[in-house]
Amino acid sequence: MQLTAKPSLTNALLISICTPDFKGEEAAESLKELARLVTTLGFKVVGSQSQKQSSTKKVNVLGEGKLAEIAHLTGNKGLVEEAEIDEELPEEIAEQAGSFDIQSENLPFACADVVVFDCDLSPSQLRNVENQLGVEVFDRTGIIIEIFSRHARTKTAKLQVEIARLNYVAPRLRETSSGDRDRQMGKGAGETNLELNRRAVRDQLANLKRELVSVQHEMKGRRTQRSEIFCVALVGYTNAGKSSMMRAITGSDVEGENKLFATLDTTVRALYPATQPRILVSDTVGFIKKLPHDLVASFHSTLAEAKDASLLLYVVDASDPSFRAQLDVVHEVLGEVGVEDSKKLLVLNKSDQLDPEQQQALMQEFPDAMMTSTRNPLDVSKLHQYIISVAQDEMIEDEIIVPYTAKGIIGEIRSSMSVTKEDYEATHIKLTVRSNAIDLARLKKKMLSL
């Protein structure tokens, strides 16, 4: 099950269900985010509808009247034919649900090709609503997984996303029109096509999981090799500007667009201008509200880059009024993967989109944060220097005596340590260096064997 959107032809109608636990500004912001997700996928958002409900667990999700209203907007292709009066909730439930209402008025007949719900739908709900409306229906999880599928580039990300996609697809597989009469001969005889398809998905999932374990073992080995190097991880909500910041502080050509989940794969580059010892920077996958559980689980190894980092830069789009709620999402997801004790810095990014009064107000609210714009070289330099200062705070200083007869040692020291002082004596060079304890211990052990 994959979406078959034609970017210039597919019109999407968004549906928000307001419940006592999900209403008002939270529901409005979530729907705006869904619109950006749908646009990223290539759909054109033509409007939105909302309804207050006590929960999202109803068989048809919406009331009969609202279904009829939506059926009119999708061309009356399903079982719903004539508009009826919308179902009303009991007064006390309606009051709890709040006054959130984002209905799009004066939408033309048959203006929408697909309907997208800003919640998760069970397989039976999805089937029921599609039968009622006669068009394709998607839920939020399906949209997010499809975006991840299209944007994954590395082998690891592709494996992780495909596992999540198949976990989502498996319970939504449907029988062919011939139903139980459509059977196979030979191996698997007596099984319907649906049963065969489900077994094929289970087998594929098992193979993908085995392959992912192997790839993750390789990733863990690479992280172990980098464990002695000071590492910085950029974490934050999708579209907060992490990729732009990555390019700015590493001089790399990391891909980035003004779209949700433009980049999914973890990228590691060295801080630029280069430092001694080297400092590595990783750009992790962006977060989002209601991230499907399977994606949180499958991206656990990707987020391990953040878990192993010496410094976390929490990048937020300071020009987005909802960035505080987005930051809560980042904290929550990182907490799930065990990121708790790393040193952190809140980076209020995209400050060029704020006026001086807004900048001042934010710095008063977040006095320990750093206000930046990747378009401002001075801001980039300030962040660069901050990273170096934190890295140096974790280093220790020591003196190394290197005989002139020792070959190659000086070059090794200069390539892996910061040399702050050099004194040339009659038989040796005395170097004052700053480095991590592991590299210093390794060097001293090597010096003893000379």
CSV table of C-alpha atoms in Angstrom, one decimal:
chain,number,residue,atom,x,y,z
A,1,MET,CA,0.0,0.0,0.0
A,2,GLN,CA,1.7,3.2,-1.2
A,3,LEU,CA,0.2,6.5,-2.1
A,4,THR,CA,-0.1,7.2,-5.9
A,5,ALA,CA,-0.3,11.0,-5.8
A,6,LYS,CA,0.1,13.0,-9.0
A,7,PRO,CA,1.5,16.3,-7.7
A,8,SER,CA,-0.3,18.5,-10.2
A,9,LEU,CA,-3.6,16.6,-10.2
A,10,THR,CA,-4.4,15.3,-6.7
A,11,ASN,CA,-6.5,17.6,-4.5
A,12,ALA,CA,-6.6,16.8,-0.8
A,13,LEU,CA,-9.3,17.6,1.8
A,14,LEU,CA,-8.0,17.6,5.3
A,15,ILE,CA,-10.2,16.4,8.2
A,16,SER,CA,-9.7,17.3,11.9
A,17,ILE,CA,-11.5,15.6,14.7
A,18,CYS,CA,-11.7,17.6,17.9
A,19,THR,CA,-12.0,15.7,21.1
A,20,PRO,CA,-12.0,16.8,24.7
A,21,ASP,CA,-8.2,15.9,24.8
A,22,PHE,CA,-7.4,17.4,21.4
A,23,LYS,CA,-8.9,20.8,20.7
A,24,GLY,CA,-8.4,24.5,20.2
A,25,GLU,CA,-5.0,25.8,19.3
A,26,GLU,CA,-3.4,22.4,19.5
A,27,ALA,CA,-5.8,21.0,16.9
A,28,ALA,CA,-5.4,24.0,14.7
A,29,GLU,CA,-1.5,23.8,14.8
A,30,SER,CA,-1.7,20.1,14.1
A,31,LEU,CA,-3.9,20.6,11.1
A,32,LYS,CA,-1.5,23.3,9.7
A,33,GLU,CA,1.3,20.8,10.1
A,34,LEU,CA,-0.7,18.1,8.3
A,35,ALA,CA,-1.2,20.6,5.4
A,36,ARG,CA,2.6,21.0,5.2
A,37,LEU,CA,3.1,17.2,5.2
A,38,VAL,CA,0.5,16.7,2.5
A,39,THR,CA,2.0,19.5,0.4
A,40,THR,CA,5.5,17.9,0.9
A,41,LEU,CA,4.0,14.7,-0.5
A,42,GLY,CA,2.8,16.5,-3.6
A,43,PHE,CA,-0.9,16.9,-2.9
A,44,LYS,CA,-2.7,20.2,-3.3
A,45,VAL,CA,-4.7,21.1,-0.2
A,46,VAL,CA,-8.1,22.5,-1.3
A,47,GLY,CA,-9.8,22.8,2.1
A,48,SER,CA,-10.4,21.4,5.5
A,49,GLN,CA,-13.3,20.3,7.6
A,50,SER,CA,-13.6,19.6,11.3
A,51,GLN,CA,-16.0,18.0,13.7
A,52,LYS,CA,-16.3,17.7,17.5
A,53,GLN,CA,-16.4,14.1,18.7
A,54,SER,CA,-16.1,12.4,22.0
A,55,SER,CA,-13.3,10.2,20.6
A,56,THR,CA,-11.8,9.1,17.2
A,57,LYS,CA,-12.9,5.5,17.7
A,58,LYS,CA,-16.3,5.6,15.9
A,59,VAL,CA,-16.8,3.1,13.2
A,60,ASN,CA,-17.1,5.8,10.5
A,61,VAL,CA,-15.0,8.2,12.5
A,62,LEU,CA,-17.4,11.1,11.7
A,63,GLY,CA,-21.1,11.7,12.1
A,64,GLU,CA,-23.5,10.9,9.2
A,65,GLY,CA,-24.2,14.5,8.4
A,66,LYS,CA,-20.5,15.4,8.3
A,67,LEU,CA,-19.8,12.3,6.1
A,68,ALA,CA,-22.5,13.5,3.7
A,69,GLU,CA,-21.0,17.0,3.6
A,70,ILE,CA,-17.6,15.5,2.8
A,71,ALA,CA,-19.1,13.1,0.2
A,72,HIS,CA,-20.5,16.2,-1.6
A,73,LEU,CA,-16.9,17.6,-1.8
A,74,THR,CA,-15.6,14.3,-3.2
A,75,GLY,CA,-18.3,13.9,-5.8
A,76,ASN,CA,-20.8,11.6,-4.1
A,77,LYS,CA,-19.0,8.5,-5.3
A,78,GLY,CA,-19.6,6.3,-2.3
A,79,LEU,CA,-22.5,5.0,-0.2
A,80,VAL,CA,-23.4,8.5,1.1
A,81,GLU,CA,-25.6,10.2,-1.4
A,82,GLU,CA,-27.6,13.0,0.2
A,83,ALA,CA,-26.6,15.6,2.7
A,84,GLU,CA,-28.2,15.2,6.1
A,85,ILE,CA,-28.1,17.3,9.3
A,86,ASP,CA,-24.8,16.8,11.1
A,87,GLU,CA,-24.9,14.7,14.3
A,88,GLU,CA,-24.7,16.8,17.4
A,89,LEU,CA,-22.8,15.8,20.5
A,90,PRO,CA,-24.4,16.0,23.9
A,91,GLU,CA,-24.0,19.6,25.1
A,92,GLU,CA,-21.5,18.8,27.9
A,93,ILE,CA,-19.2,17.0,25.5
A,94,ALA,CA,-19.4,19.8,22.9
A,95,GLU,CA,-18.4,22.3,25.6
A,96,GLN,CA,-15.4,20.1,26.6
A,97,ALA,CA,-14.4,19.8,23.0
A,98,GLY,CA,-14.0,23.6,22.7
A,99,SER,CA,-14.9,26.0,19.9
A,100,PHE,CA,-12.2,25.1,17.4
A,101,ASP,CA,-13.7,25.3,13.9
A,102,ILE,CA,-11.8,25.5,10.6
A,103,GLN,CA,-14.4,24.5,8.1
A,104,SER,CA,-13.6,25.8,4.6
A,105,GLU,CA,-16.7,27.5,3.2
A,106,ASN,CA,-18.0,27.5,-0.4
A,107,LEU,CA,-15.9,24.6,-1.6
A,108,PRO,CA,-17.1,23.4,-5.0
A,109,PHE,CA,-18.8,20.0,-5.6
A,110,ALA,CA,-16.3,17.2,-6.2
A,111,CYS,CA,-13.3,19.4,-5.4
A,112,ALA,CA,-11.3,16.7,-3.6
A,113,ASP,CA,-9.7,13.5,-4.9
A,114,VAL,CA,-8.5,12.2,-1.6
A,115,VAL,CA,-9.3,12.8,2.1
A,116,VAL,CA,-6.7,12.9,4.8
A,117,PHE,CA,-7.5,12.6,8.5
A,118,ASP,CA,-5.3,14.3,11.1
A,119,CYS,CA,-5.4,11.2,13.4
A,120,ASP,CA,-4.7,7.5,13.1
A,121,LEU,CA,-7.4,5.3,11.7
A,122,SER,CA,-7.8,1.6,12.3
A,123,PRO,CA,-7.9,-0.7,9.2
A,124,SER,CA,-11.7,-1.1,9.6
A,125,GLN,CA,-12.2,2.7,10.0
A,126,LEU,CA,-10.2,3.3,6.9
A,127,ARG,CA,-12.2,0.8,4.9
A,128,ASN,CA,-15.5,2.1,6.2
A,129,VAL,CA,-14.8,5.7,5.4
A,130,GLU,CA,-13.5,4.9,1.9
A,131,ASN,CA,-16.7,2.9,1.2
A,132,GLN,CA,-18.8,5.9,2.4
A,133,LEU,CA,-16.9,8.5,0.4
A,134,GLY,CA,-15.8,6.5,-2.6
A,135,VAL,CA,-12.3,8.0,-2.7
A,136,GLU,CA,-8.9,7.2,-1.2
A,137,VAL,CA,-8.6,8.0,2.5
A,138,PHE,CA,-5.4,8.4,4.4
A,139,ASP,CA,-4.5,9.0,8.0
A,140,ARG,CA,-1.6,11.0,9.5
A,141,THR,CA,0.6,8.0,10.0
A,142,GLY,CA,0.2,6.8,6.4
A,143,ILE,CA,1.2,10.3,5.1
A,144,ILE,CA,4.3,10.5,7.3
A,145,ILE,CA,5.5,7.0,6.4
A,146,GLU,CA,5.1,7.7,2.7
A,147,ILE,CA,7.2,10.9,3.0
A,148,PHE,CA,9.9,8.9,4.9
A,149,SER,CA,9.8,6.3,2.1
A,150,ARG,CA,10.3,8.9,-0.6
A,151,HIS,CA,13.1,10.8,1.2
A,152,ALA,CA,15.2,7.9,2.6
A,153,ARG,CA,18.6,7.7,0.8
A,154,THR,CA,21.0,5.5,2.7
A,155,LYS,CA,20.6,1.8,3.1
A,156,THR,CA,20.0,2.1,6.8
A,157,ALA,CA,17.2,4.7,6.4
A,158,LYS,CA,15.6,2.7,3.6
A,159,LEU,CA,15.5,-0.5,5.7
A,160,GLN,CA,14.1,1.4,8.8
A,161,VAL,CA,11.4,3.1,6.8
A,162,GLU,CA,10.4,0.0,4.9
A,163,ILE,CA,10.0,-2.0,8.1
A,164,ALA,CA,7.8,0.8,9.5
A,165,ARG,CA,5.8,0.9,6.2
A,166,LEU,CA,5.2,-2.9,6.2
A,167,ASN,CA,4.1,-2.8,9.8
A,168,TYR,CA,1.6,-0.2,8.8
A,169,VAL,CA,0.5,-2.0,5.7
A,170,ALA,CA,0.2,-5.5,7.0
A,171,PRO,CA,-3.1,-5.1,9.0
A,172,ARG,CA,-4.6,-3.0,6.1
A,173,LEU,CA,-4.2,-5.6,3.4
A,174,ARG,CA,-7.6,-6.5,1.9
A,175,GLU,CA,-9.0,-9.5,0.1
A,176,THR,CA,-9.4,-9.4,-3.6
A,177,SER,CA,-12.8,-9.2,-5.2
A,178,SER,CA,-12.9,-12.9,-5.7
A,179,GLY,CA,-12.5,-13.4,-1.9
A,180,ASP,CA,-12.1,-16.9,-0.6
A,181,ARG,CA,-12.7,-18.5,-4.0
A,182,ASP,CA,-9.3,-17.1,-5.1
A,183,ARG,CA,-7.0,-19.9,-4.0
A,184,GLN,CA,-3.5,-21.2,-4.9
A,185,MET,CA,-2.6,-24.7,-5.9
A,186,GLY,CA,0.6,-26.5,-4.7
A,187,LYS,CA,2.5,-25.0,-1.8
A,188,GLY,CA,0.1,-22.9,0.2
A,189,ALA,CA,-3.0,-24.6,-1.2
A,190,GLY,CA,-6.1,-23.6,0.6
A,191,GLU,CA,-4.9,-20.1,1.4
A,192,THR,CA,-6.6,-17.1,0.0
A,193,ASN,CA,-4.6,-14.4,-1.8
A,194,LEU,CA,-5.0,-12.2,1.3
A,195,GLU,CA,-3.5,-14.9,3.5
A,196,LEU,CA,-0.6,-15.4,1.0
A,197,ASN,CA,0.0,-11.7,0.9
A,198,ARG,CA,0.1,-11.4,4.6
A,199,ARG,CA,2.5,-14.3,4.9
A,200,ALA,CA,4.7,-12.6,2.2
A,201,VAL,CA,4.7,-9.4,4.2
A,202,ARG,CA,5.7,-11.3,7.4
A,203,ASP,CA,8.5,-13.0,5.5
A,204,GLN,CA,9.7,-9.7,4.0
A,205,LEU,CA,9.6,-8.1,7.5
A,206,ALA,CA,11.7,-10.9,9.0
A,207,ASN,CA,14.3,-10.6,6.2
A,208,LEU,CA,14.5,-6.8,6.5
A,209,LYS,CA,14.9,-6.9,10.3
A,210,ARG,CA,17.8,-9.4,10.0
A,211,GLU,CA,19.4,-7.1,7.4
A,212,LEU,CA,18.9,-4.1,9.6
A,213,VAL,CA,20.5,-5.8,12.6
A,214,SER,CA,23.6,-6.4,10.4
A,215,VAL,CA,23.7,-2.8,9.2
A,216,GLN,CA,23.2,-1.5,12.7
A,217,HIS,CA,26.1,-3.5,13.9
A,218,GLU,CA,28.3,-1.8,11.3
A,219,MET,CA,26.9,1.6,12.4
A,220,LYS,CA,27.7,0.8,16.0
A,221,GLY,CA,31.2,-0.1,15.0
A,222,ARG,CA,31.6,3.3,13.3
A,223,ARG,CA,30.3,5.1,16.3
A,224,THR,CA,32.7,3.2,18.5
A,225,GLN,CA,35.6,4.4,16.3
A,226,ARG,CA,34.3,8.0,16.7
A,227,SER,CA,33.7,7.7,20.5
A,228,GLU,CA,37.1,9.2,21.4
A,229,ILE,CA,36.3,12.2,19.2
A,230,PHE,CA,34.3,15.2,20.4
A,231,CYS,CA,30.9,14.9,18.6
A,232,VAL,CA,28.1,17.5,18.3
A,233,ALA,CA,24.6,16.4,17.3
A,234,LEU,CA,22.1,18.8,15.8
A,235,VAL,CA,18.6,17.8,17.0
A,236,GLY,CA,15.3,19.5,16.5
A,237,TYR,CA,11.9,19.6,14.8
A,238,THR,CA,11.7,19.0,11.1
A,239,ASN,CA,12.3,22.1,9.1
A,240,ALA,CA,13.9,24.0,12.0
A,241,GLY,CA,17.0,24.7,9.9
A,242,LYS,CA,19.3,21.9,11.0
A,243,SER,CA,20.6,21.1,7.5
A,244,SER,CA,21.3,24.8,6.9
A,245,MET,CA,23.2,25.0,10.1
A,246,MET,CA,25.1,21.8,9.3
A,247,ARG,CA,26.3,23.4,6.0
A,248,ALA,CA,27.2,26.6,7.8
A,249,ILE,CA,29.4,25.1,10.5
A,250,THR,CA,31.0,22.3,8.5
A,251,GLY,CA,31.3,23.9,5.0
A,252,SER,CA,29.6,20.8,3.6
A,253,ASP,CA,27.0,20.4,0.8
A,254,VAL,CA,24.4,18.7,3.0
A,255,GLU,CA,21.0,18.7,1.2
A,256,GLY,CA,18.3,20.8,2.7
A,257,GLU,CA,15.0,22.3,1.5
A,258,ASN,CA,12.2,24.3,3.0
A,259,LYS,CA,10.1,21.2,3.4
A,260,LEU,CA,9.2,18.8,6.2
A,261,PHE,CA,11.6,15.9,6.3
A,262,ALA,CA,13.7,17.1,3.4
A,263,THR,CA,16.6,15.0,4.9
A,264,LEU,CA,16.2,11.8,6.8
A,265,ASP,CA,19.6,10.2,6.9
A,266,THR,CA,22.1,11.0,9.6
A,267,THR,CA,25.1,12.9,8.1
A,268,VAL,CA,28.4,13.3,9.9
A,269,ARG,CA,31.0,16.0,8.9
A,270,ALA,CA,34.0,17.6,10.6
A,271,LEU,CA,33.6,21.1,12.0
A,272,TYR,CA,35.1,23.8,9.6
A,273,PRO,CA,37.4,25.6,9.8
A,274,ALA,CA,39.1,22.4,11.0
A,275,THR,CA,40.3,22.0,14.6
A,276,GLN,CA,42.9,19.9,16.3
A,277,PRO,CA,41.7,17.5,17.6
A,278,ARG,CA,38.9,17.1,15.0
A,279,ILE,CA,35.3,17.9,16.1
A,280,LEU,CA,32.5,16.0,14.3
A,281,VAL,CA,29.0,17.3,13.7
A,282,SER,CA,26.0,15.0,13.0
A,283,ASP,CA,22.7,16.1,11.6
A,284,THR,CA,20.0,13.8,12.8
A,285,VAL,CA,16.5,13.1,11.5
A,286,GLY,CA,13.9,15.8,12.3
A,287,PHE,CA,11.1,15.2,14.8
A,288,ILE,CA,7.4,15.8,14.5
A,289,LYS,CA,4.3,15.5,16.6
A,290,LYS,CA,2.5,12.2,16.6
A,291,LEU,CA,5.6,10.5,15.1
A,292,PRO,CA,4.4,6.9,14.3
A,293,HIS,CA,5.6,4.5,17.0
A,294,ASP,CA,7.2,2.2,14.4
A,295,LEU,CA,9.2,5.0,13.1
A,296,VAL,CA,10.4,6.0,16.6
A,297,ALA,CA,11.5,2.3,17.1
A,298,SER,CA,13.1,1.9,13.7
A,299,PHE,CA,15.0,5.2,14.0
A,300,HIS,CA,16.4,4.2,17.4
A,301,SER,CA,19.8,3.5,15.9
A,302,THR,CA,19.8,6.8,13.9
A,303,LEU,CA,19.0,8.7,17.1
A,304,ALA,CA,21.9,6.9,18.8
A,305,GLU,CA,24.1,9.6,17.2
A,306,ALA,CA,22.4,12.0,19.6
A,307,LYS,CA,22.8,9.6,22.5
A,308,ASP,CA,26.5,9.3,22.0
A,309,ALA,CA,27.2,13.0,21.3
A,310,SER,CA,29.3,15.1,23.7
A,311,LEU,CA,27.1,18.2,22.9
A,312,LEU,CA,23.5,18.5,21.7
A,313,LEU,CA,22.4,21.6,19.9
A,314,TYR,CA,18.6,21.9,20.2
A,315,VAL,CA,17.8,23.8,17.0
A,316,VAL,CA,14.4,25.5,16.8
A,317,ASP,CA,12.8,27.9,14.3
A,318,ALA,CA,12.4,30.9,16.6
A,319,SER,CA,10.2,32.6,14.0
A,320,ASP,CA,7.6,29.8,14.4
A,321,PRO,CA,5.1,30.7,17.2
A,322,SER,CA,4.7,26.9,18.0
A,323,PHE,CA,8.4,26.2,18.5
A,324,ARG,CA,7.9,25.7,22.3
A,325,ALA,CA,5.5,22.8,21.7
A,326,GLN,CA,7.9,21.5,19.1
A,327,LEU,CA,10.7,21.6,21.5
A,328,ASP,CA,8.6,19.5,24.0
A,329,VAL,CA,8.3,16.9,21.2
A,330,VAL,CA,12.1,16.8,20.8
A,331,HIS,CA,12.6,16.4,24.5
A,332,GLU,CA,10.0,13.6,24.7
A,333,VAL,CA,11.4,11.6,21.8
A,334,LEU,CA,15.0,11.9,22.9
A,335,GLY,CA,13.9,10.8,26.4
A,336,GLU,CA,12.5,7.7,24.8
A,337,VAL,CA,16.0,6.8,23.4
A,338,GLY,CA,17.8,7.6,26.7
A,339,VAL,CA,19.4,11.0,25.9
A,340,GLU,CA,19.4,12.7,29.2
A,341,ASP,CA,22.9,13.6,30.5
A,342,SER,CA,24.6,15.2,27.5
A,343,LYS,CA,25.5,18.9,27.6
A,344,LYS,CA,22.8,20.9,25.7
A,345,LEU,CA,22.5,24.3,24.1
A,346,LEU,CA,19.2,25.8,22.8
A,347,VAL,CA,19.8,27.5,19.5
A,348,LEU,CA,17.1,30.0,18.5
A,349,ASN,CA,17.6,29.8,14.7
A,350,LYS,CA,16.2,31.9,11.9
A,351,SER,CA,16.6,35.1,14.0
A,352,ASP,CA,16.7,37.1,10.7
A,353,GLN,CA,13.0,36.6,10.5
A,354,LEU,CA,12.4,38.3,13.9
A,355,ASP,CA,12.4,42.0,14.7
A,356,PRO,CA,14.7,43.4,17.5
A,357,GLU,CA,11.8,43.4,20.0
A,358,GLN,CA,11.0,39.8,19.4
A,359,GLN,CA,14.7,38.8,19.6
A,360,GLN,CA,15.0,40.6,22.9
A,361,ALA,CA,11.9,39.0,24.4
A,362,LEU,CA,13.1,35.5,23.4
A,363,MET,CA,16.5,36.1,25.0
A,364,GLN,CA,14.8,37.2,28.2
A,365,GLU,CA,12.7,34.1,28.1
A,366,PHE,CA,15.6,31.8,27.3
A,367,PRO,CA,18.7,33.6,28.8
A,368,ASP,CA,21.0,30.5,28.3
A,369,ALA,CA,20.1,30.1,24.6
A,370,MET,CA,22.0,31.4,21.6
A,371,MET,CA,20.2,33.5,18.9
A,372,THR,CA,21.5,32.7,15.4
A,373,SER,CA,20.8,33.0,11.8
A,374,THR,CA,22.8,30.8,9.4
A,375,ARG,CA,22.7,33.7,6.9
A,376,ASN,CA,24.8,35.8,9.3
A,377,PRO,CA,28.5,34.9,9.2
A,378,LEU,CA,29.0,36.5,12.7
A,379,ASP,CA,26.4,34.2,14.2
A,380,VAL,CA,28.0,31.2,12.5
A,381,SER,CA,31.4,32.2,13.8
A,382,LYS,CA,29.9,32.6,17.3
A,383,LEU,CA,28.4,29.1,17.3
A,384,HIS,CA,31.7,27.7,15.9
A,385,GLN,CA,33.6,29.3,18.8
A,386,TYR,CA,31.1,28.0,21.3
A,387,ILE,CA,31.5,24.4,20.1
A,388,ILE,CA,35.3,24.7,20.3
A,389,SER,CA,35.2,26.2,23.8
A,390,VAL,CA,33.0,23.3,25.1
A,391,ALA,CA,35.3,20.7,23.4
A,392,GLN,CA,38.4,22.3,25.0
A,393,ASP,CA,36.8,22.3,28.4
A,394,GLU,CA,36.7,18.5,28.2
A,395,MET,CA,40.3,18.3,27.2
A,396,ILE,CA,43.3,18.0,29.6
A,397,GLU,CA,46.7,19.7,29.2
A,398,ASP,CA,49.9,17.8,29.5
A,399,GLU,CA,53.6,18.0,28.5
A,400,ILE,CA,55.1,15.6,26.1
A,401,ILE,CA,58.9,15.1,25.7
A,402,VAL,CA,59.7,13.9,22.1
A,403,PRO,CA,63.3,12.9,21.3
A,404,TYR,CA,64.6,14.1,18.0
A,405,THR,CA,65.3,10.5,17.2
A,406,ALA,CA,61.6,9.6,17.3
A,407,LYS,CA,60.2,9.5,13.8
A,408,GLY,CA,56.6,10.4,12.9
A,409,ILE,CA,55.5,11.2,16.5
A,410,ILE,CA,55.5,15.0,16.0
A,411,GLY,CA,53.2,14.6,13.0
A,412,GLU,CA,50.9,12.3,14.8
A,413,ILE,CA,50.6,14.7,17.7
A,414,ARG,CA,49.9,17.7,15.5
A,415,SER,CA,47.2,15.7,13.6
A,416,SER,CA,45.3,14.6,16.7
A,417,MET,CA,46.0,17.1,19.4
A,418,SER,CA,46.1,20.8,20.0
A,419,VAL,CA,49.7,22.0,20.5
A,420,THR,CA,49.8,25.2,22.6
A,421,LYS,CA,53.5,25.5,23.2
A,422,GLU,CA,56.8,24.2,21.8
A,423,ASP,CA,60.2,24.3,23.5
A,424,TYR,CA,63.2,23.1,21.6
A,425,GLU,CA,65.9,21.6,23.8
A,426,ALA,CA,69.3,20.0,23.0
A,427,THR,CA,68.0,16.4,22.7
A,428,HIS,CA,64.3,16.7,22.5
A,429,ILE,CA,61.2,18.9,21.9
A,430,LYS,CA,58.9,19.7,24.8
A,431,LEU,CA,55.4,20.1,23.7
A,432,THR,CA,52.4,21.4,25.7
A,433,VAL,CA,49.3,19.7,24.3
A,434,ARG,CA,45.6,19.6,24.9
A,435,SER,CA,43.7,16.4,24.2
A,436,ASN,CA,41.3,13.9,25.6
A,437,ALA,CA,42.6,11.5,28.2
A,438,ILE,CA,42.4,8.4,26.0
A,439,ASP,CA,44.6,9.9,23.2
A,440,LEU,CA,47.1,11.1,25.8
A,441,ALA,CA,47.3,7.8,27.5
A,442,ARG,CA,47.8,6.0,24.2
A,443,LEU,CA,50.5,8.4,23.1
A,444,LYS,CA,52.4,8.1,26.4
A,445,LYS,CA,52.3,4.3,26.1
A,446,LYS,CA,53.7,4.5,22.6
A,447,MET,CA,56.4,6.9,23.8
A,448,LEU,CA,57.6,4.3,26.4
A,449,SER,CA,58.1,1.8,23.7
A,450,LEU,CA,60.5,4.1,21.7
